[in-house]
Coordinates of C-alpha atoms (C1' of nucleotides) in Angstrom, one line a residue:
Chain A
X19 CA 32.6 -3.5 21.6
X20 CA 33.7 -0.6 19.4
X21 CA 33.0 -0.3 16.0
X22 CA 35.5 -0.7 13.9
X23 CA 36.0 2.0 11.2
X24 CA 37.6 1.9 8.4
X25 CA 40.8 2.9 10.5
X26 CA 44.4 2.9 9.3
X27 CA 46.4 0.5 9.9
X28 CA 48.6 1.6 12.9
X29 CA 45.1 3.0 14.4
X30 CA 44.1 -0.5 14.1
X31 CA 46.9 -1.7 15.7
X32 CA 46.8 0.1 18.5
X33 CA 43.3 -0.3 19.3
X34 CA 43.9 -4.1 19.7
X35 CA 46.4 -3.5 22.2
X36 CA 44.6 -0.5 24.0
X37 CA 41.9 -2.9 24.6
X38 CA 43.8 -5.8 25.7
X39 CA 45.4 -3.7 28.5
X40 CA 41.9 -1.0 29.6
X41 CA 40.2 -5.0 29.7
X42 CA 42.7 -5.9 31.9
X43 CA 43.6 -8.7 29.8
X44 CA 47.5 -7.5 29.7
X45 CA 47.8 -6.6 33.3
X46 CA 50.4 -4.0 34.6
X47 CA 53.8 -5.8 33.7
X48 CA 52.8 -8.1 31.4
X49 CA 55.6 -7.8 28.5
X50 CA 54.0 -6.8 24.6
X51 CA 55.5 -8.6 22.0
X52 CA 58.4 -6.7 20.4
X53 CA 57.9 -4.4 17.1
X54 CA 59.8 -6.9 15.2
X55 CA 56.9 -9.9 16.1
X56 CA 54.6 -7.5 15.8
X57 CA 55.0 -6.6 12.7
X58 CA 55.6 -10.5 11.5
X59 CA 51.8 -10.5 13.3
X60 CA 50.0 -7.9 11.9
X61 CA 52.3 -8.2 8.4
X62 CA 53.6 -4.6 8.4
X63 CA 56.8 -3.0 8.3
X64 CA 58.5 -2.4 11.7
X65 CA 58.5 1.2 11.1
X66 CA 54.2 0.9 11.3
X67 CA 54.7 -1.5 15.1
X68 CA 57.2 1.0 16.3
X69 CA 54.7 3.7 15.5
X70 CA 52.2 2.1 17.6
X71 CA 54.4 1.4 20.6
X72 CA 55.8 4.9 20.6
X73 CA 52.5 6.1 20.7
X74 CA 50.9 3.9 23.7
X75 CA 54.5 5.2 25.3
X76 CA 53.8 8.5 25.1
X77 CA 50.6 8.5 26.4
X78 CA 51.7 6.9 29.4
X79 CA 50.0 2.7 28.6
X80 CA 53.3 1.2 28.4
X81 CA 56.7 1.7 29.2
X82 CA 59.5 0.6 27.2
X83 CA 63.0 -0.5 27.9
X84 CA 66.1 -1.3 25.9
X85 CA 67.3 -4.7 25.7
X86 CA 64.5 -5.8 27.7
X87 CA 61.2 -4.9 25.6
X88 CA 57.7 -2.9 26.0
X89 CA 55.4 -3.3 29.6
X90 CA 52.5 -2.7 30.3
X91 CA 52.9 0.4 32.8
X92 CA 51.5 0.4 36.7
X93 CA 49.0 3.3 36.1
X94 CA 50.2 6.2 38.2
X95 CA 48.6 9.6 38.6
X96 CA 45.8 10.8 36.6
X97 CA 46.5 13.7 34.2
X98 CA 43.3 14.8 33.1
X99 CA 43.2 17.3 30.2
X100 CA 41.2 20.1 31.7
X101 CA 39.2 22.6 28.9
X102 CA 40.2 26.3 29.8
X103 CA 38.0 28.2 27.1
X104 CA 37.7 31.8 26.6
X105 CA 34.7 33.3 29.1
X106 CA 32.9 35.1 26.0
X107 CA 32.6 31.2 24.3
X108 CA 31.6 30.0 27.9
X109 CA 28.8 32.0 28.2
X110 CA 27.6 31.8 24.8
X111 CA 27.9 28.5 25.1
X112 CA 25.2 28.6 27.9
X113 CA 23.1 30.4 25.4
X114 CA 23.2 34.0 27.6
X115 CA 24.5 37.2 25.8
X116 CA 27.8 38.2 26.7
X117 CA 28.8 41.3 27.7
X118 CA 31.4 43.2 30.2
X119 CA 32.5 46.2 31.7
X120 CA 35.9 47.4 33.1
X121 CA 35.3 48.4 36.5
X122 CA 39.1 49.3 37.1
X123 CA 41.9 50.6 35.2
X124 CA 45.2 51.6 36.6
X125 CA 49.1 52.4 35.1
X126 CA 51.3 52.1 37.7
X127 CA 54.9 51.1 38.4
X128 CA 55.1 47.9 39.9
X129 CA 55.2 47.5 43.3
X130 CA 56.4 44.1 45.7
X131 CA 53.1 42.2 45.0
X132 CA 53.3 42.7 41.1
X133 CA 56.6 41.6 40.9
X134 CA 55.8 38.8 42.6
X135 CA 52.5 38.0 40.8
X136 CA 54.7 38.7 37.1
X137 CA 57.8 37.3 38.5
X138 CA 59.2 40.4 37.2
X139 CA 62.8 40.8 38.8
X140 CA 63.1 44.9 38.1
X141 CA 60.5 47.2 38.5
X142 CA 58.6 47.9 35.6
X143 CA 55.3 49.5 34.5
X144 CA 52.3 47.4 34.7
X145 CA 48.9 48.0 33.9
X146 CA 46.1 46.3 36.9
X147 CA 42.1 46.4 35.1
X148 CA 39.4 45.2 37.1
X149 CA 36.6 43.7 35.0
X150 CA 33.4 42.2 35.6
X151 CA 31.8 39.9 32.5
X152 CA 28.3 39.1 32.6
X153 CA 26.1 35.9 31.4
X154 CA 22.5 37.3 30.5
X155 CA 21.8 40.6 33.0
X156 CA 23.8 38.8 35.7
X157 CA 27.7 38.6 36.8
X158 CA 29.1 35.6 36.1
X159 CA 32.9 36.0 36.7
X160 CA 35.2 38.6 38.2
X161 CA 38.5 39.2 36.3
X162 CA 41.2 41.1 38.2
X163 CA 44.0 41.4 36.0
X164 CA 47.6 42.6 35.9
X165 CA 49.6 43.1 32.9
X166 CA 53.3 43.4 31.8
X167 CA 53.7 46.7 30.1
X168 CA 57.1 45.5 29.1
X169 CA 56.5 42.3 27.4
X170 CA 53.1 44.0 25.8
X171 CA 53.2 47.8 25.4
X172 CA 50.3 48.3 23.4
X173 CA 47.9 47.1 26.2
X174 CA 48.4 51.1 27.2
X175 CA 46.9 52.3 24.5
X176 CA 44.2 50.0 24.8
X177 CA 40.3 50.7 27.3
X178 CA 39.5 47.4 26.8
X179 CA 35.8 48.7 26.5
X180 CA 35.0 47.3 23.4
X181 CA 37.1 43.7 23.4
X182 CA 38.0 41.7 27.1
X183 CA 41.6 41.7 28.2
X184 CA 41.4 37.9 27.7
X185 CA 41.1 38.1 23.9
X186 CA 42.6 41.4 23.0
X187 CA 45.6 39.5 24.8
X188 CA 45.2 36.1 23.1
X189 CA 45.4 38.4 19.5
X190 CA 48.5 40.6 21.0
X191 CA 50.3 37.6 22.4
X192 CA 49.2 34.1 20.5
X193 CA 50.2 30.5 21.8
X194 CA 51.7 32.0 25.5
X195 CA 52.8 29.2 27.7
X196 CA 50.5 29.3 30.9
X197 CA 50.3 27.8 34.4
X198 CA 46.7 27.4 36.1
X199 CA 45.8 27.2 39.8
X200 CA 42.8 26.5 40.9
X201 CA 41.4 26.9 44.7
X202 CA 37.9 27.9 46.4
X203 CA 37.7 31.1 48.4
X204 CA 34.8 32.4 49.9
X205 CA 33.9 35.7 48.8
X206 CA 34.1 38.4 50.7
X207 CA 32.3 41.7 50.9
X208 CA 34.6 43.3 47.5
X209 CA 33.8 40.3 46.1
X210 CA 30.6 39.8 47.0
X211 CA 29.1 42.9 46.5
X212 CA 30.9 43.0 42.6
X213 CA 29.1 39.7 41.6
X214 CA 25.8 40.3 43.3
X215 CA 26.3 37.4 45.4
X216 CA 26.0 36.7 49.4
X217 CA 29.4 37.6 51.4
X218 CA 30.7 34.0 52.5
X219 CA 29.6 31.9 49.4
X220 CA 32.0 29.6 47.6
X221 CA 34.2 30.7 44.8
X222 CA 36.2 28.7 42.5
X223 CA 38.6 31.0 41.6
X224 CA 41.3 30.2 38.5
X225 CA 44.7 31.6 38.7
X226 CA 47.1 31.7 35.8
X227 CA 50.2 33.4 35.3
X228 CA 51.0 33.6 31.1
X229 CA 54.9 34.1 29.8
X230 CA 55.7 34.3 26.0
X231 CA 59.5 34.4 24.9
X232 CA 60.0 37.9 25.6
X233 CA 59.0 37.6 29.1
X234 CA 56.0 37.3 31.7
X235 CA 52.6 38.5 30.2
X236 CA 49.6 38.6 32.5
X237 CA 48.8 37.5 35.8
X238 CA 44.9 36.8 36.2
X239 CA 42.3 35.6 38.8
X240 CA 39.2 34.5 37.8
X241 CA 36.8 34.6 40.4
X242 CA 33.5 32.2 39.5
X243 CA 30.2 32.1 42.3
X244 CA 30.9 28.8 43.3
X245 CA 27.3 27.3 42.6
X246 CA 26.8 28.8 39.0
X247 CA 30.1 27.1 37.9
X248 CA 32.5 24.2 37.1
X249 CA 35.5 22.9 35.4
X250 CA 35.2 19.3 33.8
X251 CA 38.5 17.5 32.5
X252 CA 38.2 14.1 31.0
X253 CA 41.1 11.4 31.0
X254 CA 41.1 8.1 29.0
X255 CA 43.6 5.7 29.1
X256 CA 44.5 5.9 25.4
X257 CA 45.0 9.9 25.4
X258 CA 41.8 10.6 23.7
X259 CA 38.1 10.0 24.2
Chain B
X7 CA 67.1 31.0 23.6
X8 CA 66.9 27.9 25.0
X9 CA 69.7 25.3 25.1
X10 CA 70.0 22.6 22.0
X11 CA 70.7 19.7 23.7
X12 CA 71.6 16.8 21.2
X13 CA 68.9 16.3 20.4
X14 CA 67.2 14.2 17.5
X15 CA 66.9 15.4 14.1
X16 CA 62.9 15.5 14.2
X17 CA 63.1 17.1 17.1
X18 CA 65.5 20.0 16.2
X19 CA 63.1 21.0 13.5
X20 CA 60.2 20.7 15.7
X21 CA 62.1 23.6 18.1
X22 CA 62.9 26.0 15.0
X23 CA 59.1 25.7 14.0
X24 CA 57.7 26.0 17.4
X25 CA 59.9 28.8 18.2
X26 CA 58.7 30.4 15.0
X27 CA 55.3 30.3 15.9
X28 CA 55.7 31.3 19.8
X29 CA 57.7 34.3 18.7
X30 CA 55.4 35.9 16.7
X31 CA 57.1 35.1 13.7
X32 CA 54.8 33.1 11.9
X33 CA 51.8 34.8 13.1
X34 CA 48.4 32.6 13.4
X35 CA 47.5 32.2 9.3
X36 CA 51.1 31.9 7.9
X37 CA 51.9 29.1 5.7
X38 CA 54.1 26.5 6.5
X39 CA 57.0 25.0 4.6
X40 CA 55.3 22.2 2.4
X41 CA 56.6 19.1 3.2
X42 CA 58.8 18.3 0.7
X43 CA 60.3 21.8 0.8
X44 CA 60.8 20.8 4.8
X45 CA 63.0 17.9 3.9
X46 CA 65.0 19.3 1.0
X47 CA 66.0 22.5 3.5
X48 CA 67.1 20.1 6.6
X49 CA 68.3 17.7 4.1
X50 CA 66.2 14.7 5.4
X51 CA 63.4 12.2 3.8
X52 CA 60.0 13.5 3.6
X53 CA 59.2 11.3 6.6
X54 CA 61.3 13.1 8.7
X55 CA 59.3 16.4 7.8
X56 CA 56.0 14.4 8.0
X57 CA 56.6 13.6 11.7
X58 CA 57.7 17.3 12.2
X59 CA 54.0 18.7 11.0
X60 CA 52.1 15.8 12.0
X61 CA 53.1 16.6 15.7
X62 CA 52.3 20.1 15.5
X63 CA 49.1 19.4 14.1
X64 CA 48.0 17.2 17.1
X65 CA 49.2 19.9 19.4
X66 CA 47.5 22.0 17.6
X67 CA 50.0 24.9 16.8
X68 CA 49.6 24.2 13.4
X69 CA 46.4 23.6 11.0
X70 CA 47.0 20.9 7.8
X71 CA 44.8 21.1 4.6
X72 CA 45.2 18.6 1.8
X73 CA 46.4 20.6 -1.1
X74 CA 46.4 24.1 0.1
X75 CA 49.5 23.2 2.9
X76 CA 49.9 23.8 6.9
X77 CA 49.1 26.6 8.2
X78 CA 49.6 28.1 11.8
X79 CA 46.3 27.8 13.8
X80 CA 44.7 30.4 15.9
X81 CA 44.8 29.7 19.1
X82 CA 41.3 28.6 20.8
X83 CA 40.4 27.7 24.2
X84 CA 43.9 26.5 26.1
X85 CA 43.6 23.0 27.3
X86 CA 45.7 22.6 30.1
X87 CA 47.1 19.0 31.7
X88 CA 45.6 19.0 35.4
X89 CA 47.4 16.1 36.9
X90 CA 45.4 14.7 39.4
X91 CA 47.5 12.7 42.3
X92 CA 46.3 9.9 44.7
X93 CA 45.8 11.4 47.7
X94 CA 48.1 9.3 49.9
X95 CA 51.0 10.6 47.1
X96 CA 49.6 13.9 47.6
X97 CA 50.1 13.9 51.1
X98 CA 53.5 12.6 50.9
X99 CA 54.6 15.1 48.7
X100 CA 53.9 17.4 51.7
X101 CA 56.2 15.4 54.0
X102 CA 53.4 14.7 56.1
X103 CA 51.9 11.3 57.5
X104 CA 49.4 9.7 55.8
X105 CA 46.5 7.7 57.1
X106 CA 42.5 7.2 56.6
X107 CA 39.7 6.2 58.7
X108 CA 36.7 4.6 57.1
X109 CA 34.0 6.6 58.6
X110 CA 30.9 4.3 57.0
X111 CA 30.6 1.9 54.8
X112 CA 26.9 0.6 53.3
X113 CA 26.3 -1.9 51.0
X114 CA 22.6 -1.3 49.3
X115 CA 20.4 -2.4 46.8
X116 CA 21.0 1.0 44.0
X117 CA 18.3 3.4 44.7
X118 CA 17.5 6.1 42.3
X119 CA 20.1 8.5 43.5
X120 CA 23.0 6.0 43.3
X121 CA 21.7 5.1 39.7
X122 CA 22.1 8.5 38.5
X123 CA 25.6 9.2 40.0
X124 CA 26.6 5.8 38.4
X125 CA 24.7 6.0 35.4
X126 CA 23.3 2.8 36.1
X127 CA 20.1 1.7 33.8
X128 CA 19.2 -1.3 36.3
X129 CA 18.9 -1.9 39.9
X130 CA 22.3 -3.2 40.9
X131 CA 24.4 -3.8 44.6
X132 CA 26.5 -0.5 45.5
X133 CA 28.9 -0.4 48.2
X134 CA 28.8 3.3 49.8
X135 CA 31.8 4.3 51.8
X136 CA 32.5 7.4 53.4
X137 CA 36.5 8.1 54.7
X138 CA 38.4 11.0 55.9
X139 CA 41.9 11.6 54.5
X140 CA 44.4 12.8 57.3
X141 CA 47.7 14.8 56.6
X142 CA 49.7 14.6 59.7
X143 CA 47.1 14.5 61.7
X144 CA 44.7 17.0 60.4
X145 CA 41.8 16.0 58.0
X146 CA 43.0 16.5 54.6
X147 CA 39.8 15.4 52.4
X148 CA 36.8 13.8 52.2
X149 CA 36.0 11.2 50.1
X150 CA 32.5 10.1 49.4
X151 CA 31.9 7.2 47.1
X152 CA 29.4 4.6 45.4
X153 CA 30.8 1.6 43.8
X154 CA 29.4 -0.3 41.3
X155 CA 29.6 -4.2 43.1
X156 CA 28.0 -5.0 39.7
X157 CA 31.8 -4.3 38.1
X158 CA 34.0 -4.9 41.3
X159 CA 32.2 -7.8 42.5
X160 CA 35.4 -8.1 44.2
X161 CA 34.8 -4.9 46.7
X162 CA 32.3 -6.8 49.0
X163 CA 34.6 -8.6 50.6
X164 CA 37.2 -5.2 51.5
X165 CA 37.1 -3.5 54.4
X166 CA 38.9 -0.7 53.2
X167 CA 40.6 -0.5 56.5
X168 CA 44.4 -0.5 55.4
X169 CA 44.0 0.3 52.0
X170 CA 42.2 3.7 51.1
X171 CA 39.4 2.9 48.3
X172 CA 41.0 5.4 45.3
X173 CA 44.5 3.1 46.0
X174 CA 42.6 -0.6 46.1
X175 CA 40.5 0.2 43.2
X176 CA 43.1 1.1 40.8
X177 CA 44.9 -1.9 41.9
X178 CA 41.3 -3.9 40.6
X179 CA 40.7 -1.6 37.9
X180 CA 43.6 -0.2 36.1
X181 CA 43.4 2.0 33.3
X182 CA 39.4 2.8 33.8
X183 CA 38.2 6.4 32.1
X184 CA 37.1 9.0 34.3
X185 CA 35.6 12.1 34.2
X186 CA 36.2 15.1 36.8
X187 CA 34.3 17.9 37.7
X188 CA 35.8 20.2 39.5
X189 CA 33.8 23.2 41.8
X190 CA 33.5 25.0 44.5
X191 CA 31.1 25.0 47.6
X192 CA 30.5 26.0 51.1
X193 CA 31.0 23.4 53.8
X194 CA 27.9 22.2 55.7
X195 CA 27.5 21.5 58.8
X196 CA 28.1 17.5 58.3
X197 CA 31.4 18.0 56.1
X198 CA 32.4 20.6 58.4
X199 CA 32.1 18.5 61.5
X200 CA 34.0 15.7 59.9
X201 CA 36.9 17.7 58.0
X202 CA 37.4 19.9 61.3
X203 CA 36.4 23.5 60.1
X204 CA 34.1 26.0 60.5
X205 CA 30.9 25.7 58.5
X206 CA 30.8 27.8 55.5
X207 CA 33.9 27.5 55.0
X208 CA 34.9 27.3 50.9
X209 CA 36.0 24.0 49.8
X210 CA 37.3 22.8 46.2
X211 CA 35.1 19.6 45.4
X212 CA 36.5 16.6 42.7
X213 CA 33.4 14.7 41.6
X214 CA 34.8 11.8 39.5
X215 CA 33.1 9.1 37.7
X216 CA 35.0 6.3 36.3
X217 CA 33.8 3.5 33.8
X218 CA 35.9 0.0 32.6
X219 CA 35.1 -1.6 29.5
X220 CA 33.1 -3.7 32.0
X221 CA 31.2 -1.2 32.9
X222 CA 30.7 1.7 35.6
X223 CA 33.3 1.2 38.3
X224 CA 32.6 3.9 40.8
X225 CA 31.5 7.6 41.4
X226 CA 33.6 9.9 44.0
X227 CA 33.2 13.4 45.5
X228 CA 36.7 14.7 47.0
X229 CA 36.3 17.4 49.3
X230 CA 39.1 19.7 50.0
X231 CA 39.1 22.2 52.6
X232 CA 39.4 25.4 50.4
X233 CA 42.3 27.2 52.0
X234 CA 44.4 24.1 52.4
X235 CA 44.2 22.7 48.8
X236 CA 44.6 23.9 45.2
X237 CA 44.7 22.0 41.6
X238 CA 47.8 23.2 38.9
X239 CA 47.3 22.6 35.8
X240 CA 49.9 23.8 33.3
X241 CA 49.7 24.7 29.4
X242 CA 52.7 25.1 26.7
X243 CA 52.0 25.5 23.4
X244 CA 54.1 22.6 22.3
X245 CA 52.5 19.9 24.0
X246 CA 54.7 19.7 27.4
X247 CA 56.6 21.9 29.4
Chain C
dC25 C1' 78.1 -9.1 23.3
dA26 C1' 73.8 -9.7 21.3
dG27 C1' 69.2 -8.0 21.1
dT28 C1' 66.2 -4.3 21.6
dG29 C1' 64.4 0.2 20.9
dG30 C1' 65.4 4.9 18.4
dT31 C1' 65.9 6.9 14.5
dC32 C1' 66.3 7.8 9.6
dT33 C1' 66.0 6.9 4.4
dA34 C1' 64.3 6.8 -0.3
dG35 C1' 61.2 5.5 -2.3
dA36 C1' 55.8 4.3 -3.2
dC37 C1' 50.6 4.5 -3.7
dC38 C1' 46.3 6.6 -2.5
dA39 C1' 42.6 10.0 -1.3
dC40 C1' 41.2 14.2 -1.5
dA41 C1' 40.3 19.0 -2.4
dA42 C1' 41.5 23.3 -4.6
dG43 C1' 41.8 25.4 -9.0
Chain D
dT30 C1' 43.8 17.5 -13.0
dT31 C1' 47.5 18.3 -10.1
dG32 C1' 49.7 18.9 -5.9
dT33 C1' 49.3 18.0 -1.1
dG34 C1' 49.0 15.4 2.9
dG35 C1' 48.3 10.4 4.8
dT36 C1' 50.2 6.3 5.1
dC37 C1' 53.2 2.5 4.5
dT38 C1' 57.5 -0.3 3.2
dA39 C1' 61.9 -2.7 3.4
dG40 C1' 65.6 -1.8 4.5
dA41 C1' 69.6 0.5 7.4
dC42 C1' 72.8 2.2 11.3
dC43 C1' 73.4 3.4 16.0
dA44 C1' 73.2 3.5 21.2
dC45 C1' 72.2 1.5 25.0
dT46 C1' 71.7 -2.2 28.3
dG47 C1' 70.7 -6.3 30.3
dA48 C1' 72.3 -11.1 30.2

DNA sequence: CAGTGGTCTAGACCACAAG
DNA sequence: TTGTGGTCTAGACCACTGA
């Protein structure tokens, strides 16, 4: 099966057990042994078995219950962890030179639809920039963005000319909490004719609204030609690959 | 800020770190408390402290470097959790009736095509079903997929008629790996006929390939009428929401 | 009420990398 | 070489909950 590295020895532990229940060996149900036997088993401290069990927990393999002891869990949904990377490393990542070019750029007090896009509750300035990045000579995603002049008020002073909202943002505001939505539109003739593509073809469009602690931040769609692009997202049973 | 519940001790210093690093406070770069320094200002054992940074780290707010100390991380490409539901779940969620129709179902010798969407390295038995999703009773998705009769033997002998495929195969096969790909593409004039909409129409398409420990279990392509369906995925820089 | 998980302690040894 | 993180131990007390 899989090589065993020289792994610690909760990492050890918890391999064994991971592969007892992916094999299928410890159906859904089936009780594990408690931390205290397995520790007498594997000759650890209990601290080291409850390590492991909290672990398998946590990512969803087992569920645990006082009194009663650990089970294997029924396997539910599947949360897949889904790679959102910056569009700049995207493309470069495709071995195409990156560039961009703000197409829009507007200050203006926010009206109903801002409010609702920033979930902002009173009215407050925001600034809207259009912005097409390109893979190579050719588009490759349309960014229409709106940002909170009240959670970030430098983005005023800023063109955006030389650096992409995206990262000047991700520099302003680091580790922002975000929500993603993702849908397929077909694109019509604004869209079509901004990213050189037919009116009518298939768009996977990304949505996501970004909040820090001091309030909403940005509101962004990313609008992809549905052929030249995809999102992968893997999911294991153990948490990892 | 937000509420402290009583909450553990680990825990509690988790929030004061996190909140320092969401804030702004300790920028992307700043040093982090040593260890030992940890303990002795919360008054706890250094494993207390150890948990603490050892979490961060695999959330990845914070960076750890054996003798130079912990340091807050710049933030890199978000990975967001994109939970992905059963469909008849899915449909329930929306207070609507569920119910499928098993439009074909094939059972073939793997040819060439079926070997690559299953990674399959010799000719093998596939079963090929093809089944329409209904919400109420519109079509709600289509689902096209191979599996592998190599791994789930078992599948001959299911008609697929009460239970939807997705549902009966995680019954066989729980805890399997998969890999989604998630894009976008324009309905043709088969999948329009069969999910009831125009052709051209946009639609968000789930490819998803899942393997056992056995082996290659089975390859699926969801698709979504675009308008009618979207995928959330969230991100918080502490791990969950 | 007894047994289980949840948490924490006060040590310890080791590997490793920066100075 | 020295300090830091990485790991582990052998206890301990508590809360909860199922029998």
């Amino acid at each position: 099966m899989t090589i065993v590295r020289d792994a610690t020895l909760h990492q050890r532990i918890l391999g064994d057990i991971e592969a007892r229940i992916v094999s299928g060996e410890w159906p859904p149900g089936h009780r594990i042994p408690f931390e205290v036997d397995l520790a007498a088993d594997y000759n650890c401290s209990r601290m080291t078995a409850n390590k492991v069990l909290t672990q398998l927990a946590k990512s969803g393999l087992i569920e645990r219950r006082k009194k009663s002891g650990s089970f294997v869990a029924q396997p539910r949904a599947q949360s897949a962890v889904l790679a959102i990377a910056e569009i700049e490393a995207e493309v470069q990542s495709l071995r195409l030179a990156y560039s961009h070019v703000v197409h829009a750029r507007e200050k203006r007090r926010a009206n109903a639809s801002d409010k609702q896009r920033l979930e902002l509750s009173e009215a407050a300035s925001v600034l809207d920039i259009t912005c097409i990045h390109h893979a190579g000579p050719a588009p490759f995603c349309l960014e229409e963005r709106l940002i909170s002049l009240a959670t970030v008020p430098e983005a005023e002073a800023e063109t955006f000319a030389k650096i992409s909202p995206g990262t000047w943002l991700l520099k302003q505001v680091p580790w922002s909490a975000a929500e993603n939505r993702i849908s397929a539109v077909s694109a019509d003739a604004s869209v079509a004719g901004l990213l050189d593509i037919e009116k009518g073809t298939a768009c996977l469009v990304i949505e996501r609204r970004t909040w820090s602690p001091a309030g909403p931040v940005t509101s962004v769609r990313l609008t992809y030609p549905g052929d030249r692009h995809a999102l992968v997202a893997k999911f294991a049973p153990g948490g990892e690959g």
